[in-house]
């Protein structure tokens, strides 16, 4: 970038005249160029001095005729008043008794791509927190209470902190880990109190409908209803939904149940056969990805104990898909394979590939528009690929055949999506082998770096259904 | 050998001291804040919030050390909190803000030296431009108000302000170079 262009960009930034694209251009350039930052500091300081240091203006030309435009009356005449106002403001700090020392009982342990909105508490990592409300608009943040309980907030979420053993979730998702020291830790929701007995669980409150979903990954929790004396005990692997009209009691993990409110019921009758994937992996694993540090608590973000075993290899419960601005291994594509040796493929009349998306916790949804995903069938010479060792590229050089596309609207990270096309049916019928591989990629690129990584459940996902091929065979 | 128990931490600063210290540092705090929040009205709000935070933590201030650098850290924290409320698309990336914050601290003497020459450079501005800049910065008139008064388009006012800032920047550079040769 030429110096003039840089100066103009900085200048427009000082006047808040830059659009998002230009801000990004300036930001990227400043990030990599020390000389540019030097110029930026000089120009901002010049601007700041002109704006705040009235001593610079002594002996300057008189302002134009005050009678000309009343609104143009000189700010200089306000200086004594401004100074007086400053002093009065400062004195007001002392005239009123200093409030009692605020009792803090938690801190912000970590945050990832977090954007906070409103709220009445400080939000920097390491900040001590007292009674008050936090609104996380984007990203993730982990709070550590003095009792030992840890609550990870997944945006968008609103949480009111009450004391070291209590908080109130009014909207969004909180994933909680409670060690022995915090047994009895309570999350209050509009419909029930979730009381923890040493465990890891998630609670999601849907503000619009009032639904409360509780899901236990480890240990035990009790759900105490507000409107009745009902107490429901949940163990590991169980989930529980409270609907505003009526209650749904605890049930075992149901693999047909979808972890989203947006799913339509499955439209497959008794004449359909379902096949789960026999293999599933993705290319583009990145060692030491943002969320994978040596801090084991970070693993908790994935709400899955399997993840620890895949340290430095990204999630294995989700098959990740991403199309970044930059080239590189972060551009992930997922591969899945089905074994259809049990059926006569020539009798396939219709097929439906079903993928269950879930938040990966990586990247920002705001950096993506509506996203189109494409499903390809692998044809030609498809090697016998190993799901445990799929590296940055898929082995061999198979042909890819486009079978269909689907769209995840902006901001949607979970739900059931897939393709149900004639191309898919024909591909399954004509494929020379009964072991059939597919590749899923996101056609839509992120608009800014750090965009969302999409993910759909692999066959190893503890609660969501594996990629599924629903097939209707001729009677 | 006996070890004296540590002195209890006395209140480091009286109300009067605090007001004096804060007012002395206020402009510097604004200059620091405006590195990452260039809008002066926003910066004034941030510095006012900083005053509250500073008074709240005044017990931690060591009066043997300079007040401004201690206060600046609070001001920058407040500024970052302010930024987080702003759409991500319209602000510099967090890592850039962090770099600028560090380099602003490292360059404070150099920037103070530049400020010294700014006053001289303002004196040699053509009257018309000096009037415009004076009304914009000192009397805090908006670009629209200036356009109306000077009978120029808003765009033209922006352009003139931009040219004046560039001219002042170049003037300071020249004076620094001249001084270096002496």
PDB file of N, CA and C in Angstrom, chain A residues 7-8 11 14-17 20 23 27 31 37-42 45-47 49-57 61 63-64 68 72 74-76 89-91 94 98 114-116 123 138 364 367 448, chain B residues 15 18-19 22 26-27 30-31 34-35 38-39 44 48 55-56 84 88-93 96 99-100 103-104 110-111 114-115 118-119 131 133-135 137-139 141 145 149-150 158 162 165-166 169:
ATOM      1  N   UNK A   7      -2.396   6.956   4.398  1.00  0.00           N
ATOM      2  CA  UNK A   7      -2.756   8.186   5.125  1.00  0.00           C
ATOM      3  C   UNK A   7      -4.236   8.501   4.972  1.00  0.00           C
ATOM      4  N   UNK A   8      -4.739   8.316   3.758  1.00  0.00           N
ATOM      5  CA  UNK A   8      -6.160   8.582   3.523  1.00  0.00           C
ATOM      6  C   UNK A   8      -7.045   7.607   4.297  1.00  0.00           C
ATOM      7  N   UNK A  11      -6.906   8.611   7.906  1.00  0.00           N
ATOM      8  CA  UNK A  11      -7.659   9.844   8.089  1.00  0.00           C
ATOM      9  C   UNK A  11      -9.157   9.576   8.102  1.00  0.00           C
ATOM     10  N   UNK A  14     -10.186   8.077  11.312  1.00  0.00           N
ATOM     11  CA  UNK A  14     -10.298   9.057  12.399  1.00  0.00           C
ATOM     12  C   UNK A  14     -11.661   9.756  12.358  1.00  0.00           C
ATOM     13  N   UNK A  15     -12.182   9.930  11.150  1.00  0.00           N
ATOM     14  CA  UNK A  15     -13.494  10.591  11.003  1.00  0.00           C
ATOM     15  C   UNK A  15     -14.627   9.574  10.991  1.00  0.00           C
ATOM     16  N   UNK A  16     -14.303   8.315  11.236  1.00  0.00           N
ATOM     17  CA  UNK A  16     -15.299   7.231  11.224  1.00  0.00           C
ATOM     18  C   UNK A  16     -16.045   7.171   9.894  1.00  0.00           C
ATOM     19  N   UNK A  17     -15.278   7.309   8.825  1.00  0.00           N
ATOM     20  CA  UNK A  17     -15.885   7.308   7.491  1.00  0.00           C
ATOM     21  C   UNK A  17     -15.588   6.042   6.701  1.00  0.00           C
ATOM     22  N   UNK A  20     -16.960  -1.287   6.224  1.00  0.00           N
ATOM     23  CA  UNK A  20     -16.388  -2.486   6.860  1.00  0.00           C
ATOM     24  C   UNK A  20     -15.186  -3.020   6.081  1.00  0.00           C
ATOM     25  N   UNK A  23     -12.184  -0.821   6.717  1.00  0.00           N
ATOM     26  CA  UNK A  23     -11.664  -1.022   8.082  1.00  0.00           C
ATOM     27  C   UNK A  23     -10.811  -2.287   8.107  1.00  0.00           C
ATOM     28  N   UNK A  27      -6.974  -2.532   9.001  1.00  0.00           N
ATOM     29  CA  UNK A  27      -6.607  -3.388  10.135  1.00  0.00           C
ATOM     30  C   UNK A  27      -5.569  -4.428   9.708  1.00  0.00           C
ATOM     31  N   UNK A  31      -1.714  -4.665  10.977  1.00  0.00           N
ATOM     32  CA  UNK A  31      -1.279  -5.881  11.685  1.00  0.00           C
ATOM     33  C   UNK A  31       0.105  -6.325  11.215  1.00  0.00           C
ATOM     34  N   UNK A  37       1.929   1.340  11.468  1.00  0.00           N
ATOM     35  CA  UNK A  37       1.438   1.621  12.828  1.00  0.00           C
ATOM     36  C   UNK A  37       2.072   2.902  13.366  1.00  0.00           C
ATOM     37  N   UNK A  38       3.328   3.130  12.992  1.00  0.00           N
ATOM     38  CA  UNK A  38       4.006   4.348  13.429  1.00  0.00           C
ATOM     39  C   UNK A  38       3.254   5.565  12.873  1.00  0.00           C
ATOM     40  N   UNK A  39       2.937   5.494  11.580  1.00  0.00           N
ATOM     41  CA  UNK A  39       2.198   6.593  10.961  1.00  0.00           C
ATOM     42  C   UNK A  39       0.816   6.743  11.602  1.00  0.00           C
ATOM     43  N   UNK A  40       0.180   5.621  11.853  1.00  0.00           N
ATOM     44  CA  UNK A  40      -1.147   5.647  12.474  1.00  0.00           C
ATOM     45  C   UNK A  40      -1.077   6.360  13.832  1.00  0.00           C
ATOM     46  N   UNK A  41      -0.071   6.008  14.622  1.00  0.00           N
ATOM     47  CA  UNK A  41       0.054   6.618  15.960  1.00  0.00           C
ATOM     48  C   UNK A  41       0.303   8.118  15.825  1.00  0.00           C
ATOM     49  N   UNK A  42       1.129   8.515  14.870  1.00  0.00           N
ATOM     50  CA  UNK A  42       1.409   9.943  14.686  1.00  0.00           C
ATOM     51  C   UNK A  42       0.141  10.698  14.288  1.00  0.00           C
ATOM     52  N   UNK A  45      -2.461  10.800  17.120  1.00  0.00           N
ATOM     53  CA  UNK A  45      -2.050  11.708  18.198  1.00  0.00           C
ATOM     54  C   UNK A  45      -2.209  13.161  17.770  1.00  0.00           C
ATOM     55  N   UNK A  46      -1.942  13.421  16.491  1.00  0.00           N
ATOM     56  CA  UNK A  46      -2.152  14.778  15.981  1.00  0.00           C
ATOM     57  C   UNK A  46      -3.645  15.140  16.099  1.00  0.00           C
ATOM     58  N   UNK A  47      -4.467  14.237  15.645  1.00  0.00           N
ATOM     59  CA  UNK A  47      -5.927  14.422  15.721  1.00  0.00           C
ATOM     60  C   UNK A  47      -6.369  14.617  17.179  1.00  0.00           C
ATOM     61  N   UNK A  49      -4.559  15.586  19.789  1.00  0.00           N
ATOM     62  CA  UNK A  49      -4.071  16.848  20.354  1.00  0.00           C
ATOM     63  C   UNK A  49      -4.926  18.023  19.893  1.00  0.00           C
ATOM     64  N   UNK A  50      -5.273  18.029  18.619  1.00  0.00           N
ATOM     65  CA  UNK A  50      -6.104  19.115  18.104  1.00  0.00           C
ATOM     66  C   UNK A  50      -7.461  19.135  18.814  1.00  0.00           C
ATOM     67  N   UNK A  51      -7.948  17.926  19.129  1.00  0.00           N
ATOM     68  CA  UNK A  51      -9.286  17.831  19.706  1.00  0.00           C
ATOM     69  C   UNK A  51      -9.327  18.147  21.204  1.00  0.00           C
ATOM     70  N   UNK A  52      -8.265  17.837  21.917  1.00  0.00           N
ATOM     71  CA  UNK A  52      -8.388  17.910  23.382  1.00  0.00           C
ATOM     72  C   UNK A  52      -7.484  18.950  24.043  1.00  0.00           C
ATOM     73  N   UNK A  53      -6.538  19.482  23.294  1.00  0.00           N
ATOM     74  CA  UNK A  53      -5.603  20.396  23.953  1.00  0.00           C
ATOM     75  C   UNK A  53      -5.855  21.840  23.532  1.00  0.00           C
ATOM     76  N   UNK A  54      -6.636  22.526  24.346  1.00  0.00           N
ATOM     77  CA  UNK A  54      -7.018  23.902  23.980  1.00  0.00           C
ATOM     78  C   UNK A  54      -5.834  24.863  24.013  1.00  0.00           C
ATOM     79  N   UNK A  55      -4.754  24.454  24.687  1.00  0.00           N
ATOM     80  CA  UNK A  55      -3.602  25.365  24.739  1.00  0.00           C
ATOM     81  C   UNK A  55      -2.974  25.544  23.356  1.00  0.00           C
ATOM     82  N   UNK A  56      -3.229  24.589  22.464  1.00  0.00           N
ATOM     83  CA  UNK A  56      -2.699  24.715  21.104  1.00  0.00           C
ATOM     84  C   UNK A  56      -3.344  25.877  20.362  1.00  0.00           C
ATOM     85  N   UNK A  57      -4.515  26.271  20.809  1.00  0.00           N
ATOM     86  CA  UNK A  57      -5.297  27.239  20.053  1.00  0.00           C
ATOM     87  C   UNK A  57      -5.138  28.664  20.563  1.00  0.00           C
ATOM     88  N   UNK A  61      -6.508  32.414  15.101  1.00  0.00           N
ATOM     89  CA  UNK A  61      -7.453  33.393  14.571  1.00  0.00           C
ATOM     90  C   UNK A  61      -8.749  33.374  15.375  1.00  0.00           C
ATOM     91  N   UNK A  63     -12.583  33.247  16.170  1.00  0.00           N
ATOM     92  CA  UNK A  63     -13.678  32.595  15.449  1.00  0.00           C
ATOM     93  C   UNK A  63     -14.527  33.631  14.739  1.00  0.00           C
ATOM     94  N   UNK A  64     -15.231  33.211  13.720  1.00  0.00           N
ATOM     95  CA  UNK A  64     -15.980  34.192  12.969  1.00  0.00           C
ATOM     96  C   UNK A  64     -17.090  34.797  13.811  1.00  0.00           C
ATOM     97  N   UNK A  68     -23.125  35.945  13.649  1.00  0.00           N
ATOM     98  CA  UNK A  68     -23.446  35.365  12.352  1.00  0.00           C
ATOM     99  C   UNK A  68     -24.271  34.081  12.480  1.00  0.00           C
ATOM    100  N   UNK A  72     -22.551  28.894  16.422  1.00  0.00           N
ATOM    101  CA  UNK A  72     -21.102  28.884  16.275  1.00  0.00           C
ATOM    102  C   UNK A  72     -20.392  29.562  17.434  1.00  0.00           C
ATOM    103  N   UNK A  74     -18.214  30.411  20.416  1.00  0.00           N
ATOM    104  CA  UNK A  74     -16.927  29.764  20.644  1.00  0.00           C
ATOM    105  C   UNK A  74     -16.938  28.810  21.835  1.00  0.00           C
ATOM    106  N   UNK A  75     -16.309  27.697  21.600  1.00  0.00           N
ATOM    107  CA  UNK A  75     -16.171  26.731  22.681  1.00  0.00           C
ATOM    108  C   UNK A  75     -15.287  27.290  23.784  1.00  0.00           C
ATOM    109  N   UNK A  76     -14.437  28.255  23.364  1.00  0.00           N
ATOM    110  CA  UNK A  76     -13.522  28.816  24.357  1.00  0.00           C
ATOM    111  C   UNK A  76     -14.269  29.372  25.560  1.00  0.00           C
ATOM    112  N   UNK A  89     -17.795  16.964  38.687  1.00  0.00           N
ATOM    113  CA  UNK A  89     -17.957  15.522  38.498  1.00  0.00           C
ATOM    114  C   UNK A  89     -17.033  14.754  39.445  1.00  0.00           C
ATOM    115  N   UNK A  90     -15.786  15.221  39.497  1.00  0.00           N
ATOM    116  CA  UNK A  90     -14.829  14.521  40.365  1.00  0.00           C
ATOM    117  C   UNK A  90     -15.214  14.656  41.828  1.00  0.00           C
ATOM    118  N   UNK A  91     -15.651  15.883  42.189  1.00  0.00           N
ATOM    119  CA  UNK A  91     -16.050  16.070  43.583  1.00  0.00           C
ATOM    120  C   UNK A  91     -17.229  15.172  43.936  1.00  0.00           C
ATOM    121  N   UNK A  94     -16.680  12.129  45.612  1.00  0.00           N
ATOM    122  CA  UNK A  94     -16.322  12.107  47.034  1.00  0.00           C
ATOM    123  C   UNK A  94     -17.460  12.566  47.932  1.00  0.00           C
ATOM    124  N   UNK A  98     -18.408   6.552  49.442  1.00  0.00           N
ATOM    125  CA  UNK A  98     -17.950   5.496  48.559  1.00  0.00           C
ATOM    126  C   UNK A  98     -18.773   4.239  48.826  1.00  0.00           C
ATOM    127  N   UNK A 114     -14.988 -13.506  21.787  1.00  0.00           N
ATOM    128  CA  UNK A 114     -16.190 -13.058  22.513  1.00  0.00           C
ATOM    129  C   UNK A 114     -16.513 -11.609  22.202  1.00  0.00           C
ATOM    130  N   UNK A 115     -17.782 -11.352  21.965  1.00  0.00           N
ATOM    131  CA  UNK A 115     -18.269  -9.983  21.851  1.00  0.00           C
ATOM    132  C   UNK A 115     -19.393  -9.835  22.863  1.00  0.00           C
ATOM    133  N   UNK A 116     -19.230  -8.854  23.708  1.00  0.00           N
ATOM    134  CA  UNK A 116     -20.212  -8.652  24.779  1.00  0.00           C
ATOM    135  C   UNK A 116     -21.098  -7.481  24.415  1.00  0.00           C
ATOM    136  N   UNK A 123     -15.874  -7.226  31.298  1.00  0.00           N
ATOM    137  CA  UNK A 123     -15.851  -8.457  30.514  1.00  0.00           C
ATOM    138  C   UNK A 123     -14.459  -8.853  30.032  1.00  0.00           C
ATOM    139  N   UNK A 138     -21.407 -12.897  20.860  1.00  0.00           N
ATOM    140  CA  UNK A 138     -20.695 -13.784  19.937  1.00  0.00           C
ATOM    141  C   UNK A 138     -19.616 -14.534  20.698  1.00  0.00           C
ATOM    142  N   UNK A 364     -16.600 -17.333  13.785  1.00  0.00           N
ATOM    143  CA  UNK A 364     -17.742 -16.458  13.997  1.00  0.00           C
ATOM    144  C   UNK A 364     -18.782 -16.641  12.901  1.00  0.00           C
ATOM    145  N   UNK A 367     -19.292 -13.908  10.197  1.00  0.00           N
ATOM    146  CA  UNK A 367     -18.400 -13.754   9.051  1.00  0.00           C
ATOM    147  C   UNK A 367     -18.849 -14.595   7.857  1.00  0.00           C
ATOM    148  N   UNK A 448     -14.967 -12.756   6.083  1.00  0.00           N
ATOM    149  CA  UNK A 448     -13.806 -12.258   6.826  1.00  0.00           C
ATOM    150  C   UNK A 448     -13.095 -13.458   7.411  1.00  0.00           C
TER     151      UNK A 448
ATOM    152  N   UNK B  15      -8.564  12.947  48.421  1.00  0.00           N
ATOM    153  CA  UNK B  15      -9.488  13.398  47.368  1.00  0.00           C
ATOM    154  C   UNK B  15      -8.869  14.532  46.567  1.00  0.00           C
ATOM    155  N   UNK B  18      -6.181  13.392  44.340  1.00  0.00           N
ATOM    156  CA  UNK B  18      -6.700  12.650  43.198  1.00  0.00           C
ATOM    157  C   UNK B  18      -7.213  13.606  42.123  1.00  0.00           C
ATOM    158  N   UNK B  19      -7.964  14.618  42.547  1.00  0.00           N
ATOM    159  CA  UNK B  19      -8.503  15.579  41.567  1.00  0.00           C
ATOM    160  C   UNK B  19      -7.350  16.252  40.815  1.00  0.00           C
ATOM    161  N   UNK B  22      -5.686  13.707  38.487  1.00  0.00           N
ATOM    162  CA  UNK B  22      -6.531  13.338  37.359  1.00  0.00           C
ATOM    163  C   UNK B  22      -6.596  14.465  36.332  1.00  0.00           C
ATOM    164  N   UNK B  26      -5.553  14.265  32.452  1.00  0.00           N
ATOM    165  CA  UNK B  26      -6.756  14.039  31.646  1.00  0.00           C
ATOM    166  C   UNK B  26      -6.465  14.081  30.136  1.00  0.00           C
ATOM    167  N   UNK B  27      -5.685  15.079  29.729  1.00  0.00           N
ATOM    168  CA  UNK B  27      -5.422  15.204  28.288  1.00  0.00           C
ATOM    169  C   UNK B  27      -4.603  14.013  27.781  1.00  0.00           C
ATOM    170  N   UNK B  30      -6.873  11.131  27.343  1.00  0.00           N
ATOM    171  CA  UNK B  30      -7.659  11.269  26.111  1.00  0.00           C
ATOM    172  C   UNK B  30      -6.820  10.905  24.890  1.00  0.00           C
ATOM    173  N   UNK B  31      -5.570  11.341  24.896  1.00  0.00           N
ATOM    174  CA  UNK B  31      -4.692  11.025  23.761  1.00  0.00           C
ATOM    175  C   UNK B  31      -4.493   9.510  23.632  1.00  0.00           C
ATOM    176  N   UNK B  34      -7.789   7.918  22.390  1.00  0.00           N
ATOM    177  CA  UNK B  34      -8.147   8.228  21.001  1.00  0.00           C
ATOM    178  C   UNK B  34      -7.315   7.452  19.979  1.00  0.00           C
ATOM    179  N   UNK B  35      -6.280   6.789  20.437  1.00  0.00           N
ATOM    180  CA  UNK B  35      -5.554   5.892  19.532  1.00  0.00           C
ATOM    181  C   UNK B  35      -6.494   4.784  19.061  1.00  0.00           C
ATOM    182  N   UNK B  38     -11.172   7.000  18.087  1.00  0.00           N
ATOM    183  CA  UNK B  38     -10.824   8.346  17.604  1.00  0.00           C
ATOM    184  C   UNK B  38     -11.902   9.412  17.832  1.00  0.00           C
ATOM    185  N   UNK B  39     -13.124   8.996  18.070  1.00  0.00           N
ATOM    186  CA  UNK B  39     -14.189   9.980  18.259  1.00  0.00           C
ATOM    187  C   UNK B  39     -14.022  10.658  19.618  1.00  0.00           C
ATOM    188  N   UNK B  44     -14.133  11.165  25.542  1.00  0.00           N
ATOM    189  CA  UNK B  44     -14.413  11.893  26.801  1.00  0.00           C
ATOM    190  C   UNK B  44     -15.267  11.038  27.735  1.00  0.00           C
ATOM    191  N   UNK B  48     -14.181   9.705  31.419  1.00  0.00           N
ATOM    192  CA  UNK B  48     -15.012   9.958  32.602  1.00  0.00           C
ATOM    193  C   UNK B  48     -15.267   8.649  33.366  1.00  0.00           C
ATOM    194  N   UNK B  55     -10.803   6.049  40.876  1.00  0.00           N
ATOM    195  CA  UNK B  55     -11.078   6.383  42.288  1.00  0.00           C
ATOM    196  C   UNK B  55     -11.397   5.119  43.071  1.00  0.00           C
ATOM    197  N   UNK B  56     -12.057   4.204  42.384  1.00  0.00           N
ATOM    198  CA  UNK B  56     -12.411   2.949  43.023  1.00  0.00           C
ATOM    199  C   UNK B  56     -11.173   2.160  43.440  1.00  0.00           C
ATOM    200  N   UNK B  84     -15.776  -3.196  22.376  1.00  0.00           N
ATOM    201  CA  UNK B  84     -16.462  -4.481  22.254  1.00  0.00           C
ATOM    202  C   UNK B  84     -17.951  -4.311  21.977  1.00  0.00           C
ATOM    203  N   UNK B  88     -18.065  -5.545  15.170  1.00  0.00           N
ATOM    204  CA  UNK B  88     -16.711  -6.026  14.875  1.00  0.00           C
ATOM    205  C   UNK B  88     -16.229  -5.553  13.503  1.00  0.00           C
ATOM    206  N   UNK B  89     -17.190  -5.408  12.599  1.00  0.00           N
ATOM    207  CA  UNK B  89     -16.820  -5.034  11.232  1.00  0.00           C
ATOM    208  C   UNK B  89     -16.248  -3.629  11.152  1.00  0.00           C
ATOM    209  N   UNK B  90     -16.606  -2.800  12.122  1.00  0.00           N
ATOM    210  CA  UNK B  90     -16.202  -1.405  12.035  1.00  0.00           C
ATOM    211  C   UNK B  90     -15.104  -1.038  13.031  1.00  0.00           C
ATOM    212  N   UNK B  91     -14.386  -2.012  13.472  1.00  0.00           N
ATOM    213  CA  UNK B  91     -13.267  -1.683  14.355  1.00  0.00           C
ATOM    214  C   UNK B  91     -12.029  -2.479  13.967  1.00  0.00           C
ATOM    215  N   UNK B  92     -10.903  -1.967  14.418  1.00  0.00           N
ATOM    216  CA  UNK B  92      -9.651  -2.657  14.117  1.00  0.00           C
ATOM    217  C   UNK B  92      -9.621  -3.981  14.873  1.00  0.00           C
ATOM    218  N   UNK B  93      -8.908  -4.947  14.303  1.00  0.00           N
ATOM    219  CA  UNK B  93      -8.832  -6.263  14.940  1.00  0.00           C
ATOM    220  C   UNK B  93      -8.193  -6.150  16.325  1.00  0.00           C
ATOM    221  N   UNK B  96      -4.490  -5.903  16.508  1.00  0.00           N
ATOM    222  CA  UNK B  96      -3.953  -4.606  16.076  1.00  0.00           C
ATOM    223  C   UNK B  96      -4.094  -3.596  17.219  1.00  0.00           C
ATOM    224  N   UNK B  99      -1.368  -4.223  19.646  1.00  0.00           N
ATOM    225  CA  UNK B  99      -0.068  -3.733  19.154  1.00  0.00           C
ATOM    226  C   UNK B  99       0.016  -2.209  19.284  1.00  0.00           C
ATOM    227  N   UNK B 100      -1.065  -1.547  18.885  1.00  0.00           N
ATOM    228  CA  UNK B 100      -1.062  -0.076  18.942  1.00  0.00           C
ATOM    229  C   UNK B 100      -0.930   0.415  20.384  1.00  0.00           C
ATOM    230  N   UNK B 103       2.699  -0.054  21.399  1.00  0.00           N
ATOM    231  CA  UNK B 103       3.599   0.868  20.704  1.00  0.00           C
ATOM    232  C   UNK B 103       3.302   2.321  21.067  1.00  0.00           C
ATOM    233  N   UNK B 104       2.067   2.610  21.450  1.00  0.00           N
ATOM    234  CA  UNK B 104       1.743   3.972  21.905  1.00  0.00           C
ATOM    235  C   UNK B 104       2.522   4.272  23.192  1.00  0.00           C
ATOM    236  N   UNK B 110       8.380  10.269  21.957  1.00  0.00           N
ATOM    237  CA  UNK B 110       8.494  10.727  20.574  1.00  0.00           C
ATOM    238  C   UNK B 110       7.236  11.518  20.175  1.00  0.00           C
ATOM    239  N   UNK B 111       6.095  11.029  20.612  1.00  0.00           N
ATOM    240  CA  UNK B 111       4.846  11.716  20.260  1.00  0.00           C
ATOM    241  C   UNK B 111       4.721  13.047  21.004  1.00  0.00           C
ATOM    242  N   UNK B 114       6.609  15.518  19.058  1.00  0.00           N
ATOM    243  CA  UNK B 114       5.852  15.963  17.880  1.00  0.00           C
ATOM    244  C   UNK B 114       4.806  17.002  18.277  1.00  0.00           C
ATOM    245  N   UNK B 115       4.220  16.791  19.442  1.00  0.00           N
ATOM    246  CA  UNK B 115       3.180  17.717  19.893  1.00  0.00           C
ATOM    247  C   UNK B 115       3.759  19.127  20.068  1.00  0.00           C
ATOM    248  N   UNK B 118       3.663  20.780  16.875  1.00  0.00           N
ATOM    249  CA  UNK B 118       2.322  20.992  16.316  1.00  0.00           C
ATOM    250  C   UNK B 118       1.865  22.434  16.543  1.00  0.00           C
ATOM    251  N   UNK B 119       2.140  22.954  17.718  1.00  0.00           N
ATOM    252  CA  UNK B 119       1.706  24.317  18.033  1.00  0.00           C
ATOM    253  C   UNK B 119       2.331  25.320  17.049  1.00  0.00           C
ATOM    254  N   UNK B 131      -9.043  28.644  10.323  1.00  0.00           N
ATOM    255  CA  UNK B 131     -10.407  28.876  10.810  1.00  0.00           C
ATOM    256  C   UNK B 131     -11.213  27.585  10.799  1.00  0.00           C
ATOM    257  N   UNK B 133     -10.193  24.426  10.785  1.00  0.00           N
ATOM    258  CA  UNK B 133      -9.712  23.440  11.766  1.00  0.00           C
ATOM    259  C   UNK B 133     -10.075  23.877  13.184  1.00  0.00           C
ATOM    260  N   UNK B 134      -9.969  25.166  13.398  1.00  0.00           N
ATOM    261  CA  UNK B 134     -10.309  25.730  14.702  1.00  0.00           C
ATOM    262  C   UNK B 134     -11.770  25.453  15.054  1.00  0.00           C
ATOM    263  N   UNK B 135     -12.644  25.699  14.079  1.00  0.00           N
ATOM    264  CA  UNK B 135     -14.070  25.475  14.340  1.00  0.00           C
ATOM    265  C   UNK B 135     -14.364  23.988  14.522  1.00  0.00           C
ATOM    266  N   UNK B 137     -12.228  21.439  15.489  1.00  0.00           N
ATOM    267  CA  UNK B 137     -11.651  20.811  16.679  1.00  0.00           C
ATOM    268  C   UNK B 137     -11.933  21.587  17.958  1.00  0.00           C
ATOM    269  N   UNK B 138     -11.713  22.885  17.894  1.00  0.00           N
ATOM    270  CA  UNK B 138     -11.775  23.649  19.136  1.00  0.00           C
ATOM    271  C   UNK B 138     -13.216  23.958  19.520  1.00  0.00           C
ATOM    272  N   UNK B 139     -14.016  24.394  18.545  1.00  0.00           N
ATOM    273  CA  UNK B 139     -15.409  24.721  18.841  1.00  0.00           C
ATOM    274  C   UNK B 139     -16.337  23.531  18.615  1.00  0.00           C
ATOM    275  N   UNK B 141     -17.590  21.932  16.069  1.00  0.00           N
ATOM    276  CA  UNK B 141     -18.708  21.987  15.133  1.00  0.00           C
ATOM    277  C   UNK B 141     -18.638  20.785  14.209  1.00  0.00           C
ATOM    278  N   UNK B 145     -22.248  21.361   9.821  1.00  0.00           N
ATOM    279  CA  UNK B 145     -22.355  22.778  10.214  1.00  0.00           C
ATOM    280  C   UNK B 145     -21.288  23.617   9.518  1.00  0.00           C
ATOM    281  N   UNK B 149     -21.758  26.758   6.896  1.00  0.00           N
ATOM    282  CA  UNK B 149     -21.184  28.075   7.148  1.00  0.00           C
ATOM    283  C   UNK B 149     -20.210  28.499   6.055  1.00  0.00           C
ATOM    284  N   UNK B 150     -19.342  27.585   5.656  1.00  0.00           N
ATOM    285  CA  UNK B 150     -18.322  27.943   4.666  1.00  0.00           C
ATOM    286  C   UNK B 150     -18.838  27.787   3.228  1.00  0.00           C
ATOM    287  N   UNK B 158     -14.588  17.630   4.469  1.00  0.00           N
ATOM    288  CA  UNK B 158     -13.771  16.474   4.853  1.00  0.00           C
ATOM    289  C   UNK B 158     -12.404  16.530   4.166  1.00  0.00           C
ATOM    290  N   UNK B 162      -8.779  16.872   5.842  1.00  0.00           N
ATOM    291  CA  UNK B 162      -7.774  15.841   5.581  1.00  0.00           C
ATOM    292  C   UNK B 162      -6.466  16.485   5.098  1.00  0.00           C
ATOM    293  N   UNK B 165      -4.674  18.214   7.979  1.00  0.00           N
ATOM    294  CA  UNK B 165      -3.992  17.266   8.879  1.00  0.00           C
ATOM    295  C   UNK B 165      -2.704  16.745   8.234  1.00  0.00           C
ATOM    296  N   UNK B 166      -2.799  16.454   6.944  1.00  0.00           N
ATOM    297  CA  UNK B 166      -1.590  15.973   6.257  1.00  0.00           C
ATOM    298  C   UNK B 166      -0.514  17.067   6.246  1.00  0.00           C
ATOM    299  N   UNK B 169       1.028  17.251   9.592  1.00  0.00           N
ATOM    300  CA  UNK B 169       1.904  16.097   9.803  1.00  0.00           C
ATOM    301  C   UNK B 169       3.243  16.315   9.102  1.00  0.00           C
TER     302      UNK B 169
END
